[in-house]
mmCIF file of C-alpha atoms and ligand atoms in Angstrom:
data_model
loop_
_atom_site.group_PDB
_atom_site.id
_atom_site.type_symbol
_atom_site.label_atom_id
_atom_site.label_comp_id
_atom_site.label_asym_id
_atom_site.label_seq_id
_atom_site.Cartn_x
_atom_site.Cartn_y
_atom_site.Cartn_z
ATOM 1 C CA MET A 1 26.175 13.937 8.748
ATOM 2 C CA GLN A 2 24.555 14.740 12.182
ATOM 3 C CA ALA A 3 23.337 12.386 14.910
ATOM 4 C CA VAL A 4 19.772 12.941 16.180
ATOM 5 C CA GLN A 5 19.140 13.232 19.901
ATOM 6 C CA LEU A 6 16.328 10.885 21.181
ATOM 7 C CA SER A 7 16.571 11.498 24.800
ATOM 8 C CA GLU A 8 19.111 12.807 27.472
ATOM 9 C CA LYS A 9 21.642 10.122 26.649
ATOM 10 C CA ALA A 10 20.651 8.388 23.597
ATOM 11 C CA TYR A 11 21.267 9.336 19.905
ATOM 12 C CA TRP A 12 20.281 7.947 16.421
ATOM 13 C CA VAL A 13 23.518 7.308 14.481
ATOM 14 C CA GLY A 14 22.219 5.276 11.621
ATOM 15 C CA VAL A 15 21.635 5.717 7.868
ATOM 16 C CA ILE A 16 18.989 5.953 5.357
ATOM 17 C CA ASP A 17 19.017 3.687 2.372
ATOM 18 C CA TRP A 18 16.807 5.434 -0.017
ATOM 19 C CA ASN A 19 17.687 3.513 -3.116
ATOM 20 C CA ILE A 20 17.288 -0.158 -1.877
ATOM 21 C CA ARG A 21 14.473 -1.777 -3.787
ATOM 22 C CA ASP A 22 15.239 -5.531 -3.232
ATOM 23 C CA PHE A 23 16.045 -6.769 0.282
ATOM 24 C CA HIS A 24 16.875 -10.517 -0.291
ATOM 25 C CA GLY A 25 13.678 -10.903 -2.362
ATOM 26 C CA TYR A 26 11.475 -8.542 -0.248
ATOM 27 C CA SER A 27 10.324 -5.608 -2.427
ATOM 28 C CA THR A 28 11.375 -2.477 -0.601
ATOM 29 C CA LYS A 29 9.790 0.131 -2.894
ATOM 30 C CA ARG A 30 10.065 2.861 -0.164
ATOM 31 C CA GLY A 31 13.628 2.215 0.785
ATOM 32 C CA THR A 32 14.891 1.324 4.499
ATOM 33 C CA THR A 33 16.957 2.760 7.256
ATOM 34 C CA TYR A 34 19.616 0.736 9.123
ATOM 35 C CA ASN A 35 19.337 2.409 12.568
ATOM 36 C CA ALA A 36 22.191 2.334 15.045
ATOM 37 C CA TYR A 37 22.287 4.067 18.449
ATOM 38 C CA LEU A 38 24.808 5.705 20.597
ATOM 39 C CA ILE A 39 24.329 6.127 24.458
ATOM 40 C CA LEU A 40 26.515 8.673 26.137
ATOM 41 C CA GLY A 41 27.980 8.233 29.676
ATOM 42 C CA GLU A 42 31.282 7.580 31.106
ATOM 43 C CA LYS A 43 31.431 4.465 29.101
ATOM 44 C CA PRO A 44 29.643 5.273 25.984
ATOM 45 C CA VAL A 45 27.780 2.276 24.187
ATOM 46 C CA LEU A 46 27.072 1.794 20.625
ATOM 47 C CA ILE A 47 24.115 -0.478 19.806
ATOM 48 C CA ASP A 48 24.252 -2.111 16.604
ATOM 49 C CA THR A 49 26.076 -1.033 13.406
ATOM 50 C CA VAL A 50 24.846 -0.750 9.747
ATOM 51 C CA LYS A 51 25.072 -2.329 6.361
ATOM 52 C CA LYS A 52 28.958 -2.594 5.375
ATOM 53 C CA GLU A 53 28.843 0.153 2.869
ATOM 54 C CA PHE A 54 27.293 2.675 5.042
ATOM 55 C CA PHE A 55 29.963 2.419 7.740
ATOM 56 C CA GLY A 56 31.630 5.734 6.921
ATOM 57 C CA GLU A 57 28.118 7.671 7.295
ATOM 58 C CA MET A 58 27.611 5.951 10.714
ATOM 59 C CA MET A 59 31.060 7.070 11.993
ATOM 60 C CA GLU A 60 30.466 10.747 10.739
ATOM 61 C CA ARG A 61 27.144 10.669 12.758
ATOM 62 C CA ILE A 62 28.996 9.516 15.773
ATOM 63 C CA LYS A 63 31.630 11.970 15.267
ATOM 64 C CA SER A 64 29.027 14.632 15.447
ATOM 65 C CA VAL A 65 28.522 13.738 19.120
ATOM 66 C CA ILE A 66 31.804 12.276 20.403
ATOM 67 C CA ASP A 67 35.184 10.972 19.369
ATOM 68 C CA PRO A 68 34.349 7.277 18.294
ATOM 69 C CA GLN A 69 37.282 6.227 20.030
ATOM 70 C CA LYS A 70 35.645 6.953 23.472
ATOM 71 C CA ILE A 71 33.068 4.225 22.740
ATOM 72 C CA HIS A 72 33.587 1.576 25.539
ATOM 73 C CA THR A 73 31.128 -0.874 24.473
ATOM 74 C CA ILE A 74 29.555 -2.169 21.234
ATOM 75 C CA ILE A 75 26.340 -4.215 21.297
ATOM 76 C CA SER A 76 25.327 -6.318 18.476
ATOM 77 C CA LEU A 77 21.574 -7.326 19.046
ATOM 78 C CA HIS A 78 21.421 -9.428 15.840
ATOM 79 C CA SER A 79 23.780 -10.877 13.334
ATOM 80 C CA GLU A 80 22.229 -10.200 10.011
ATOM 81 C CA MET A 81 24.411 -8.271 7.672
ATOM 82 C CA ASP A 82 22.170 -5.252 7.562
ATOM 83 C CA HIS A 83 23.148 -4.667 11.131
ATOM 84 C CA SER A 84 26.387 -6.638 11.660
ATOM 85 C CA GLY A 85 27.857 -5.673 8.241
ATOM 86 C CA ALA A 86 29.978 -2.977 9.648
ATOM 87 C CA LEU A 87 30.805 -4.627 12.875
ATOM 88 C CA VAL A 88 34.132 -5.827 12.044
ATOM 89 C CA GLN A 89 35.090 -2.286 10.543
ATOM 90 C CA ALA A 90 33.439 -0.693 13.801
ATOM 91 C CA VAL A 91 35.569 -2.925 16.176
ATOM 92 C CA GLU A 92 38.731 -2.291 14.229
ATOM 93 C CA ALA A 93 38.235 1.433 14.068
ATOM 94 C CA ILE A 94 36.941 1.996 17.688
ATOM 95 C CA GLN A 95 38.793 -0.743 19.615
ATOM 96 C CA PRO A 96 35.980 -0.905 22.141
ATOM 97 C CA GLU A 97 36.847 -2.672 25.564
ATOM 98 C CA GLU A 98 33.760 -5.018 25.338
ATOM 99 C CA VAL A 99 31.661 -6.376 22.511
ATOM 100 C CA TYR A 100 28.523 -7.904 23.533
ATOM 101 C CA VAL A 101 26.256 -10.525 21.699
ATOM 102 C CA SER A 102 23.701 -13.344 22.620
ATOM 103 C CA LEU A 103 25.177 -16.914 22.680
ATOM 104 C CA MET A 104 23.720 -17.689 19.264
ATOM 105 C CA GLY A 105 25.092 -14.321 18.040
ATOM 106 C CA MET A 106 28.631 -15.305 18.938
ATOM 107 C CA LYS A 107 27.939 -18.413 16.802
ATOM 108 C CA HIS A 108 26.595 -16.489 13.824
ATOM 109 C CA ILE A 109 29.172 -13.864 13.808
ATOM 110 C CA THR A 110 31.935 -16.195 14.149
ATOM 111 C CA ALA A 111 30.577 -18.211 11.185
ATOM 112 C CA GLN A 112 30.130 -14.830 9.204
ATOM 113 C CA PHE A 113 33.570 -13.218 9.815
ATOM 114 C CA HIS A 114 35.964 -15.927 10.850
ATOM 115 C CA LYS A 115 37.627 -13.149 13.155
ATOM 116 C CA ASP A 116 38.471 -12.917 16.851
ATOM 117 C CA LEU A 117 36.398 -10.083 17.895
ATOM 118 C CA LYS A 118 36.708 -10.894 21.609
ATOM 119 C CA LEU A 119 32.978 -11.146 21.761
ATOM 120 C CA LYS A 120 31.325 -11.706 25.172
ATOM 121 C CA THR A 121 27.738 -13.191 25.554
ATOM 122 C CA VAL A 122 24.917 -11.771 27.458
ATOM 123 C CA LYS A 123 21.595 -13.366 28.081
ATOM 124 C CA THR A 124 18.032 -12.246 29.225
ATOM 125 C CA GLY A 125 18.213 -10.298 32.695
ATOM 126 C CA ASP A 126 22.035 -9.297 32.258
ATOM 127 C CA LYS A 127 22.650 -5.604 32.779
ATOM 128 C CA ILE A 128 25.182 -3.314 32.040
ATOM 129 C CA SER A 129 25.571 0.085 34.101
ATOM 130 C CA ILE A 130 25.500 3.422 32.116
ATOM 131 C CA ASP A 131 26.089 6.070 34.644
ATOM 132 C CA GLN A 132 23.130 6.413 36.803
ATOM 133 C CA ASP A 133 20.900 4.036 34.329
ATOM 134 C CA THR A 134 21.011 0.469 33.410
ATOM 135 C CA LEU A 135 20.826 -1.409 30.223
ATOM 136 C CA CYS A 136 19.093 -4.688 30.520
ATOM 137 C CA PHE A 137 19.268 -7.444 27.860
ATOM 138 C CA VAL A 138 16.214 -9.469 26.780
ATOM 139 C CA GLU A 139 16.651 -12.313 24.424
ATOM 140 C CA ALA A 140 13.989 -12.672 21.611
ATOM 141 C CA ARG A 141 14.984 -15.968 20.026
ATOM 142 C CA MET A 142 13.479 -16.273 16.538
ATOM 143 C CA LEU A 143 12.179 -12.861 16.354
ATOM 144 C CA HIS A 144 13.406 -13.440 13.784
ATOM 145 C CA TRP A 145 16.663 -15.257 14.025
ATOM 146 C CA PRO A 146 17.955 -17.405 16.976
ATOM 147 C CA ASP A 147 20.367 -14.769 17.933
ATOM 148 C CA SER A 148 17.837 -11.889 18.096
ATOM 149 C CA MET A 149 18.023 -9.780 21.334
ATOM 150 C CA LEU A 150 16.548 -6.383 22.700
ATOM 151 C CA ALA A 151 18.252 -3.985 25.170
ATOM 152 C CA TYR A 152 16.124 -1.759 27.690
ATOM 153 C CA LEU A 153 17.632 1.389 29.082
ATOM 154 C CA GLU A 154 15.540 1.380 32.263
ATOM 155 C CA LYS A 155 15.457 4.766 33.670
ATOM 156 C CA GLU A 156 14.936 6.456 30.153
ATOM 157 C CA GLN A 157 12.695 3.737 29.508
ATOM 158 C CA LEU A 158 13.910 3.410 25.786
ATOM 159 C CA LEU A 159 13.516 -0.074 24.365
ATOM 160 C CA PHE A 160 16.094 -0.954 21.439
ATOM 161 C CA THR A 161 14.248 -3.643 19.434
ATOM 162 C CA ASN A 162 16.588 -4.269 16.414
ATOM 163 C CA ASP A 163 14.263 -5.896 13.745
ATOM 164 C CA VAL A 164 11.105 -6.159 16.140
ATOM 165 C CA PHE A 165 8.565 -3.499 15.632
ATOM 166 C CA GLY A 166 10.442 -2.191 12.501
ATOM 167 C CA MET A 167 9.452 -1.488 8.917
ATOM 168 C CA HIS A 168 11.420 -1.025 5.563
ATOM 169 C CA TYR A 169 10.636 2.653 5.273
ATOM 170 C CA ALA A 170 13.244 5.169 4.211
ATOM 171 C CA THR A 171 12.371 8.580 5.940
ATOM 172 C CA ALA A 172 14.314 11.635 7.214
ATOM 173 C CA GLN A 173 11.497 12.286 9.666
ATOM 174 C CA LEU A 174 12.802 10.129 12.357
ATOM 175 C CA PHE A 175 9.839 9.741 14.712
ATOM 176 C CA ASP A 176 6.331 8.216 14.437
ATOM 177 C CA ASP A 177 4.491 11.421 14.859
ATOM 178 C CA GLU A 178 6.323 13.024 11.966
ATOM 179 C CA ASN A 179 5.208 10.365 9.260
ATOM 180 C CA ASP A 180 1.866 9.718 7.391
ATOM 181 C CA GLU A 181 0.189 6.911 8.917
ATOM 182 C CA HIS A 182 -1.395 5.764 5.421
ATOM 183 C CA LEU A 183 2.198 5.246 4.243
ATOM 184 C CA TRP A 184 3.726 3.718 7.283
ATOM 185 C CA LEU A 185 0.931 1.461 8.318
ATOM 186 C CA ARG A 186 1.193 -0.324 5.066
ATOM 187 C CA GLU A 187 4.896 -0.653 5.277
ATOM 188 C CA ALA A 188 4.451 -1.983 8.905
ATOM 189 C CA GLU A 189 2.008 -4.571 7.727
ATOM 190 C CA LYS A 190 4.322 -5.562 4.996
ATOM 191 C CA TYR A 191 7.254 -5.964 7.163
ATOM 192 C CA TYR A 192 5.069 -8.161 9.664
ATOM 193 C CA ALA A 193 3.741 -10.241 6.802
ATOM 194 C CA ASN A 194 6.962 -10.977 5.183
ATOM 195 C CA ILE A 195 9.441 -11.296 8.067
ATOM 196 C CA VAL A 196 7.684 -11.838 11.463
ATOM 197 C CA LEU A 197 4.534 -13.842 10.578
ATOM 198 C CA PRO A 198 5.952 -17.199 10.808
ATOM 199 C CA TYR A 199 6.877 -16.483 14.431
ATOM 200 C CA SER A 200 3.463 -15.161 15.590
ATOM 201 C CA ASP A 201 3.074 -17.554 18.343
ATOM 202 C CA ILE A 202 6.576 -16.329 19.705
ATOM 203 C CA VAL A 203 5.422 -12.860 19.255
ATOM 204 C CA THR A 204 2.305 -13.578 21.483
ATOM 205 C CA ARG A 205 4.519 -15.121 24.115
ATOM 206 C CA PHE A 206 7.016 -12.342 23.949
ATOM 207 C CA LEU A 207 4.733 -9.487 24.520
ATOM 208 C CA GLY A 208 3.335 -11.308 27.589
ATOM 209 C CA GLN A 209 7.061 -11.651 28.636
ATOM 210 C CA ILE A 210 8.023 -8.199 28.371
ATOM 211 C CA LYS A 211 4.896 -7.144 30.047
ATOM 212 C CA GLN A 212 5.825 -9.476 32.868
ATOM 213 C CA MET A 213 9.161 -7.917 33.197
ATOM 214 C CA GLY A 214 7.670 -4.499 33.748
ATOM 215 C CA ILE A 215 9.048 -3.255 30.616
ATOM 216 C CA GLN A 216 6.703 -0.112 29.637
ATOM 217 C CA PRO A 217 8.764 1.692 26.919
ATOM 218 C CA ARG A 218 8.392 5.489 26.642
ATOM 219 C CA MET A 219 10.188 5.205 23.458
ATOM 220 C CA ILE A 220 10.808 2.018 20.925
ATOM 221 C CA ALA A 221 13.864 2.437 18.891
ATOM 222 C CA PRO A 222 13.891 -0.349 16.124
ATOM 223 C CA ASP A 223 16.615 -0.874 13.477
ATOM 224 C CA HIS A 224 14.438 -0.178 10.565
ATOM 225 C CA GLY A 225 12.063 2.871 9.897
ATOM 226 C CA PHE A 226 11.335 5.628 12.576
ATOM 227 C CA ILE A 227 11.471 5.732 16.299
ATOM 228 C CA TRP A 228 8.215 5.302 18.276
ATOM 229 C CA ARG A 229 8.118 8.336 20.706
ATOM 230 C CA LYS A 230 4.504 9.572 20.565
ATOM 231 C CA GLU A 231 2.666 6.317 20.853
ATOM 232 C CA PRO A 232 5.006 3.370 21.400
ATOM 233 C CA SER A 233 2.076 1.026 22.575
ATOM 234 C CA ARG A 234 0.618 1.522 19.052
ATOM 235 C CA ILE A 235 2.974 -0.936 17.392
ATOM 236 C CA ILE A 236 2.883 -3.286 20.463
ATOM 237 C CA GLU A 237 -0.778 -3.441 19.990
ATOM 238 C CA LEU A 238 -0.543 -3.949 16.087
ATOM 239 C CA TYR A 239 1.820 -6.969 16.747
ATOM 240 C CA GLY A 240 -0.750 -8.257 19.004
ATOM 241 C CA ARG A 241 -3.356 -8.221 16.754
ATOM 242 C CA TRP A 242 -1.501 -9.457 13.538
ATOM 243 C CA ALA A 243 -0.178 -12.242 15.567
ATOM 244 C CA THR A 244 -3.786 -13.737 16.039
ATOM 245 C CA GLN A 245 -3.773 -14.227 12.232
ATOM 246 C CA LYS A 246 -7.516 -13.897 12.473
ATOM 247 C CA PRO A 247 -9.196 -14.438 9.012
ATOM 248 C CA THR A 248 -11.406 -11.838 7.502
ATOM 249 C CA LYS A 249 -14.079 -11.897 4.630
ATOM 250 C CA LYS A 250 -11.272 -11.188 2.130
ATOM 251 C CA ALA A 251 -10.020 -13.615 -0.687
ATOM 252 C CA VAL A 252 -6.758 -13.213 -2.285
ATOM 253 C CA ILE A 253 -6.537 -14.774 -5.757
ATOM 254 C CA VAL A 254 -3.087 -15.115 -6.847
ATOM 255 C CA TYR A 255 -2.302 -16.396 -10.522
ATOM 256 C CA ASP A 256 -0.195 -16.306 -13.617
ATOM 257 C CA THR A 257 -1.308 -16.693 -17.191
ATOM 258 C CA MET A 258 0.317 -17.806 -20.612
ATOM 259 C CA TRP A 259 -2.426 -17.082 -23.006
ATOM 260 C CA GLY A 260 -5.104 -15.308 -20.844
ATOM 261 C CA SER A 261 -7.112 -18.386 -20.120
ATOM 262 C CA THR A 262 -6.370 -18.558 -16.391
ATOM 263 C CA GLU A 263 -6.708 -14.886 -16.281
ATOM 264 C CA LYS A 264 -10.317 -15.036 -17.624
ATOM 265 C CA MET A 265 -11.109 -17.674 -15.032
ATOM 266 C CA ALA A 266 -9.530 -15.567 -12.091
ATOM 267 C CA THR A 267 -11.896 -12.721 -13.013
ATOM 268 C CA HIS A 268 -14.880 -14.628 -13.142
ATOM 269 C CA ILE A 269 -14.169 -16.272 -9.674
ATOM 270 C CA ALA A 270 -13.341 -12.876 -8.258
ATOM 271 C CA ASP A 271 -16.709 -11.439 -9.457
ATOM 272 C CA ALA A 272 -18.782 -14.213 -7.679
ATOM 273 C CA ILE A 273 -16.751 -13.694 -4.501
ATOM 274 C CA ARG A 274 -17.663 -10.077 -4.488
ATOM 275 C CA GLU A 275 -21.358 -10.822 -5.317
ATOM 276 C CA GLU A 276 -21.150 -12.886 -2.117
ATOM 277 C CA GLY A 277 -20.162 -9.732 -0.110
ATOM 278 C CA CYS A 278 -16.734 -10.354 0.310
ATOM 279 C CA GLU A 279 -13.601 -8.490 -0.521
ATOM 280 C CA VAL A 280 -11.420 -9.882 -3.170
ATOM 281 C CA LYS A 281 -8.007 -8.882 -4.520
ATOM 282 C CA VAL A 282 -6.842 -10.357 -7.716
ATOM 283 C CA LEU A 283 -2.928 -10.407 -8.149
ATOM 284 C CA SER A 284 -1.044 -11.432 -11.278
ATOM 285 C CA MET A 285 2.574 -12.482 -10.681
ATOM 286 C CA HIS A 286 3.222 -10.653 -14.046
ATOM 287 C CA ALA A 287 2.353 -7.421 -12.204
ATOM 288 C CA CYS A 288 3.065 -7.822 -8.706
ATOM 289 C CA ASP A 289 5.979 -9.687 -6.444
ATOM 290 C CA ARG A 290 5.718 -12.400 -3.889
ATOM 291 C CA SER A 291 6.310 -9.841 -0.886
ATOM 292 C CA GLU A 292 3.055 -7.964 -2.132
ATOM 293 C CA VAL A 293 1.141 -11.189 -2.203
ATOM 294 C CA ALA A 294 2.387 -12.147 1.436
ATOM 295 C CA THR A 295 1.137 -8.549 2.456
ATOM 296 C CA GLU A 296 -2.360 -8.856 1.074
ATOM 297 C CA LEU A 297 -2.620 -12.242 2.683
ATOM 298 C CA LEU A 298 -2.070 -10.862 6.290
ATOM 299 C CA HIS A 299 -5.693 -9.818 6.691
ATOM 300 C CA ALA A 300 -7.166 -12.535 4.310
ATOM 301 C CA GLY A 301 -9.289 -15.472 5.045
ATOM 302 C CA ALA A 302 -8.925 -17.209 1.542
ATOM 303 C CA LEU A 303 -5.851 -17.971 -0.643
ATOM 304 C CA ILE A 304 -7.146 -18.953 -4.263
ATOM 305 C CA VAL A 305 -4.250 -20.063 -6.691
ATOM 306 C CA GLY A 306 -4.636 -20.145 -10.547
ATOM 307 C CA ALA A 307 -1.738 -21.658 -12.620
ATOM 308 C CA PRO A 308 -1.465 -22.761 -16.310
ATOM 309 C CA VAL A 309 0.611 -25.784 -16.926
ATOM 310 C CA LEU A 310 3.988 -25.446 -18.662
ATOM 311 C CA ASN A 311 6.050 -28.499 -19.743
ATOM 312 C CA ASN A 312 4.015 -30.780 -17.440
ATOM 313 C CA GLN A 313 4.599 -28.293 -14.452
ATOM 314 C CA ILE A 314 2.611 -25.476 -13.003
ATOM 315 C CA PHE A 315 4.013 -22.136 -14.261
ATOM 316 C CA PRO A 316 7.328 -21.404 -12.736
ATOM 317 C CA SER A 317 6.216 -18.063 -11.311
ATOM 318 C CA MET A 318 3.597 -19.807 -9.253
ATOM 319 C CA ALA A 319 5.930 -22.350 -7.965
ATOM 320 C CA ASP A 320 8.061 -19.498 -6.639
ATOM 321 C CA VAL A 321 5.242 -17.668 -4.840
ATOM 322 C CA LEU A 322 3.886 -20.813 -3.346
ATOM 323 C CA CYS A 323 7.378 -21.892 -2.011
ATOM 324 C CA TYR A 324 7.623 -18.351 -0.347
ATOM 325 C CA LEU A 325 4.229 -18.468 1.267
ATOM 326 C CA LYS A 326 4.812 -21.932 2.542
ATOM 327 C CA GLY A 327 7.856 -20.715 4.379
ATOM 328 C CA LEU A 328 5.549 -17.898 5.805
ATOM 329 C CA ARG A 329 3.131 -20.538 7.335
ATOM 330 C CA ARG A 330 -0.060 -18.104 7.215
ATOM 331 C CA LYS A 331 -2.583 -19.975 9.518
ATOM 332 C CA ASN A 332 -6.490 -19.894 9.369
ATOM 333 C CA LEU A 333 -6.897 -19.810 5.451
ATOM 334 C CA ILE A 334 -9.545 -21.610 3.224
ATOM 335 C CA GLY A 335 -8.228 -22.324 -0.224
ATOM 336 C CA ALA A 336 -9.021 -23.512 -3.714
ATOM 337 C CA VAL A 337 -6.940 -23.879 -7.101
ATOM 338 C CA PHE A 338 -8.003 -23.397 -10.829
ATOM 339 C CA GLY A 339 -6.249 -23.067 -14.154
ATOM 340 C CA SER A 340 -5.998 -24.044 -17.817
ATOM 341 C CA TYR A 341 -3.964 -26.680 -19.225
ATOM 342 C CA GLY A 342 -3.364 -28.020 -22.788
ATOM 343 C CA TRP A 343 -3.351 -31.836 -22.629
ATOM 344 C CA ASN A 344 -2.285 -32.449 -18.910
ATOM 345 C CA GLY A 345 -4.299 -31.149 -15.979
ATOM 346 C CA ALA A 346 -2.378 -33.208 -13.354
ATOM 347 C CA PRO A 347 -0.041 -30.276 -12.160
ATOM 348 C CA ILE A 348 -3.126 -28.212 -11.242
ATOM 349 C CA ASP A 349 -4.554 -31.047 -9.148
ATOM 350 C CA GLY A 350 -1.288 -31.128 -7.383
ATOM 351 C CA LEU A 351 -1.777 -27.594 -6.477
ATOM 352 C CA ASN A 352 -4.271 -28.669 -3.816
ATOM 353 C CA LYS A 353 -1.842 -31.026 -2.200
ATOM 354 C CA GLN A 354 0.665 -28.120 -1.968
ATOM 355 C CA LEU A 355 -1.974 -25.903 -0.281
ATOM 356 C CA GLU A 356 -2.814 -28.568 2.120
ATOM 357 C CA GLU A 357 0.915 -28.982 2.993
ATOM 358 C CA MET A 358 0.830 -25.295 3.728
ATOM 359 C CA GLY A 359 -1.857 -25.805 6.279
ATOM 360 C CA VAL A 360 -4.673 -24.102 3.881
ATOM 361 C CA SER A 361 -8.060 -25.872 4.283
ATOM 362 C CA VAL A 362 -9.019 -26.880 0.785
ATOM 363 C CA ILE A 363 -12.830 -26.459 0.085
ATOM 364 C CA ALA A 364 -12.994 -27.704 -3.561
ATOM 365 C CA PRO A 365 -11.517 -30.001 -6.126
ATOM 366 C CA ALA A 366 -9.181 -28.216 -8.534
ATOM 367 C CA LEU A 367 -11.082 -26.440 -11.266
ATOM 368 C CA LYS A 368 -9.403 -27.172 -14.533
ATOM 369 C CA THR A 369 -10.114 -25.945 -18.229
ATOM 370 C CA SER A 370 -8.633 -27.547 -21.439
ATOM 371 C CA PHE A 371 -7.219 -24.541 -23.465
ATOM 372 C CA VAL A 372 -9.766 -21.750 -23.529
ATOM 373 C CA PRO A 373 -12.793 -21.713 -21.133
ATOM 374 C CA ASP A 374 -16.183 -21.962 -22.507
ATOM 375 C CA GLU A 375 -19.464 -20.612 -21.024
ATOM 376 C CA ALA A 376 -19.764 -23.859 -19.034
ATOM 377 C CA ALA A 377 -16.211 -23.208 -17.668
ATOM 378 C CA TYR A 378 -16.980 -19.584 -16.753
ATOM 379 C CA GLN A 379 -20.127 -20.968 -14.937
ATOM 380 C CA SER A 380 -17.997 -23.396 -12.876
ATOM 381 C CA CYS A 381 -15.812 -20.472 -12.160
ATOM 382 C CA ARG A 382 -18.751 -18.511 -10.694
ATOM 383 C CA ASP A 383 -20.025 -21.542 -8.707
ATOM 384 C CA LEU A 384 -16.494 -21.673 -7.070
ATOM 385 C CA GLY A 385 -16.391 -17.875 -6.377
ATOM 386 C CA ARG A 386 -19.857 -18.403 -4.751
ATOM 387 C CA LEU A 387 -18.749 -21.269 -2.624
ATOM 388 C CA ILE A 388 -15.572 -19.369 -1.566
ATOM 389 C CA GLY A 389 -17.704 -16.297 -0.563
ATOM 390 C CA LYS A 390 -20.138 -18.388 1.322
ATOM 391 C CA THR A 391 -17.724 -20.490 3.178
ATOM 392 C CA LEU A 392 -15.670 -17.315 4.124
ATOM 393 C CA THR A 393 -18.896 -15.747 5.433
ATOM 394 C CA GLU A 394 -19.790 -18.694 7.485
ATOM 395 C CA LYS A 395 -16.219 -19.093 8.990
ATOM 396 C CA VAL A 396 -15.689 -15.335 9.720
ATOM 397 C CA GLN A 397 -19.142 -14.630 11.465
HETATM 398 FE FE1 FEO B 401 17.325 -9.594 10.426
HETATM 399 FE FE2 FEO B 401 17.110 -6.175 9.854
HETATM 400 O O1 FEO B 401 17.917 -7.863 9.816
#
C-alpha cells in the first residue's frame, strides 16, 4: 500500500472502497473513496482518517512515507463515521501531540466515542505552522454537518475540503485529469443532489466567503472521489451553478404501480409533456431508488408524482421517496399528482398537500382513476401532460 504524492509536502493516504453500494440509503453504484492526507514537515500532520474497517490500509500508506509515530498532529475536519470512524484507533496508535476539531466537532466526537481524546478546538482563521507554510482553518457549518470544516495550506495553495466538492466514485486514478468526465460529472451531480442540495444557500454564501478570504486553490483535495489538480475552478463553478436550483424544461415523473394502471397514466402524461417540447424522465420506484430520483430532479423544473392506494394509504414506496425528497428541499419546482385507486381516492388528493409542504407549486387538482383507466381517463392524462409542458415552457423562458 503506497501513498500518492500530491505536492512537495502533501500525500494521499486514503483508501478506495470499491464494493460499497449503499451509503446510508444513497446508492453508491460506483463505490467511493475515503481520502485522508498526510503533510510532511518537522511536525507532520494527518488530515482526517477513514472508515473504521480501513484503518490498517490507511496506516500502511502512511508507513510508505514516514513512521506513523512521527505524526505530531491529527485534524478531524468532520465527525461522520466515514472520516472519523478510525480516529480513536489512529489516536491510540500514533499518540499525536495535538488533535484538532471544530467546536461542534468536539461535541459530535465526544458523543460518538465517549473517550477523552484530548481534543482541541479551532475556528475560522486559526492557523498552524508547518515548516515554512501555514495551514489555515475555515469552518463550513452545515456543509453538510454543523461541525464541517476545511483547511487551506497557504503557500502550496492546497485546499482540503472534506465532504465539500467530493463525489462517491471509486477510482484508482486519483486526479481529475485522469478520469472520464462522462462518468464523474454524473457522480458529482448525484452527490450534490443527495447531500449538499438542502444547504444550497449556504453554498452560495460560502463560495463568496472563500473568495473574500483570498483562497484560490491550485489543488482541491476532498475526502471522496478524486483530487482536482488540473481544473479546481471547475467544481467551484459547478457548485455555484447547482446552488441556484434554476429550473429547466424537464419534468420528472416518479411513480409506483400495483396492477399497471398508475403506470399507464404515467406513460400518457409523459407523452403529452414530450409533445409540448419538454424533456421528461419517467422513474418507477420498482426500477430505481430514491437517490436516483433526487439526482434527476437536480436540473428539473417539475416533479410529477403517481401513486396507487393500498389499505387507504398511498403506496409505501411513494411515501418513502416523498419523505426523502422533502428533506432535500429542492426549490423552484412545479408539480402535479395522479394515481389509480379502488374505492378510496382520498390518499391521492392528499399527495397535493404533501407537495405543497415540500414547497412545490401545484398546478392542477389530483388526477384520479378508479381501478383501470378508460379512454376518457387517458385523455385527462394527456391534458395534464400538456398543462405541465405549457407551464414549464412559460416558467423557464
Ligand atoms: Fe459527511 Fe463523507 O461524510
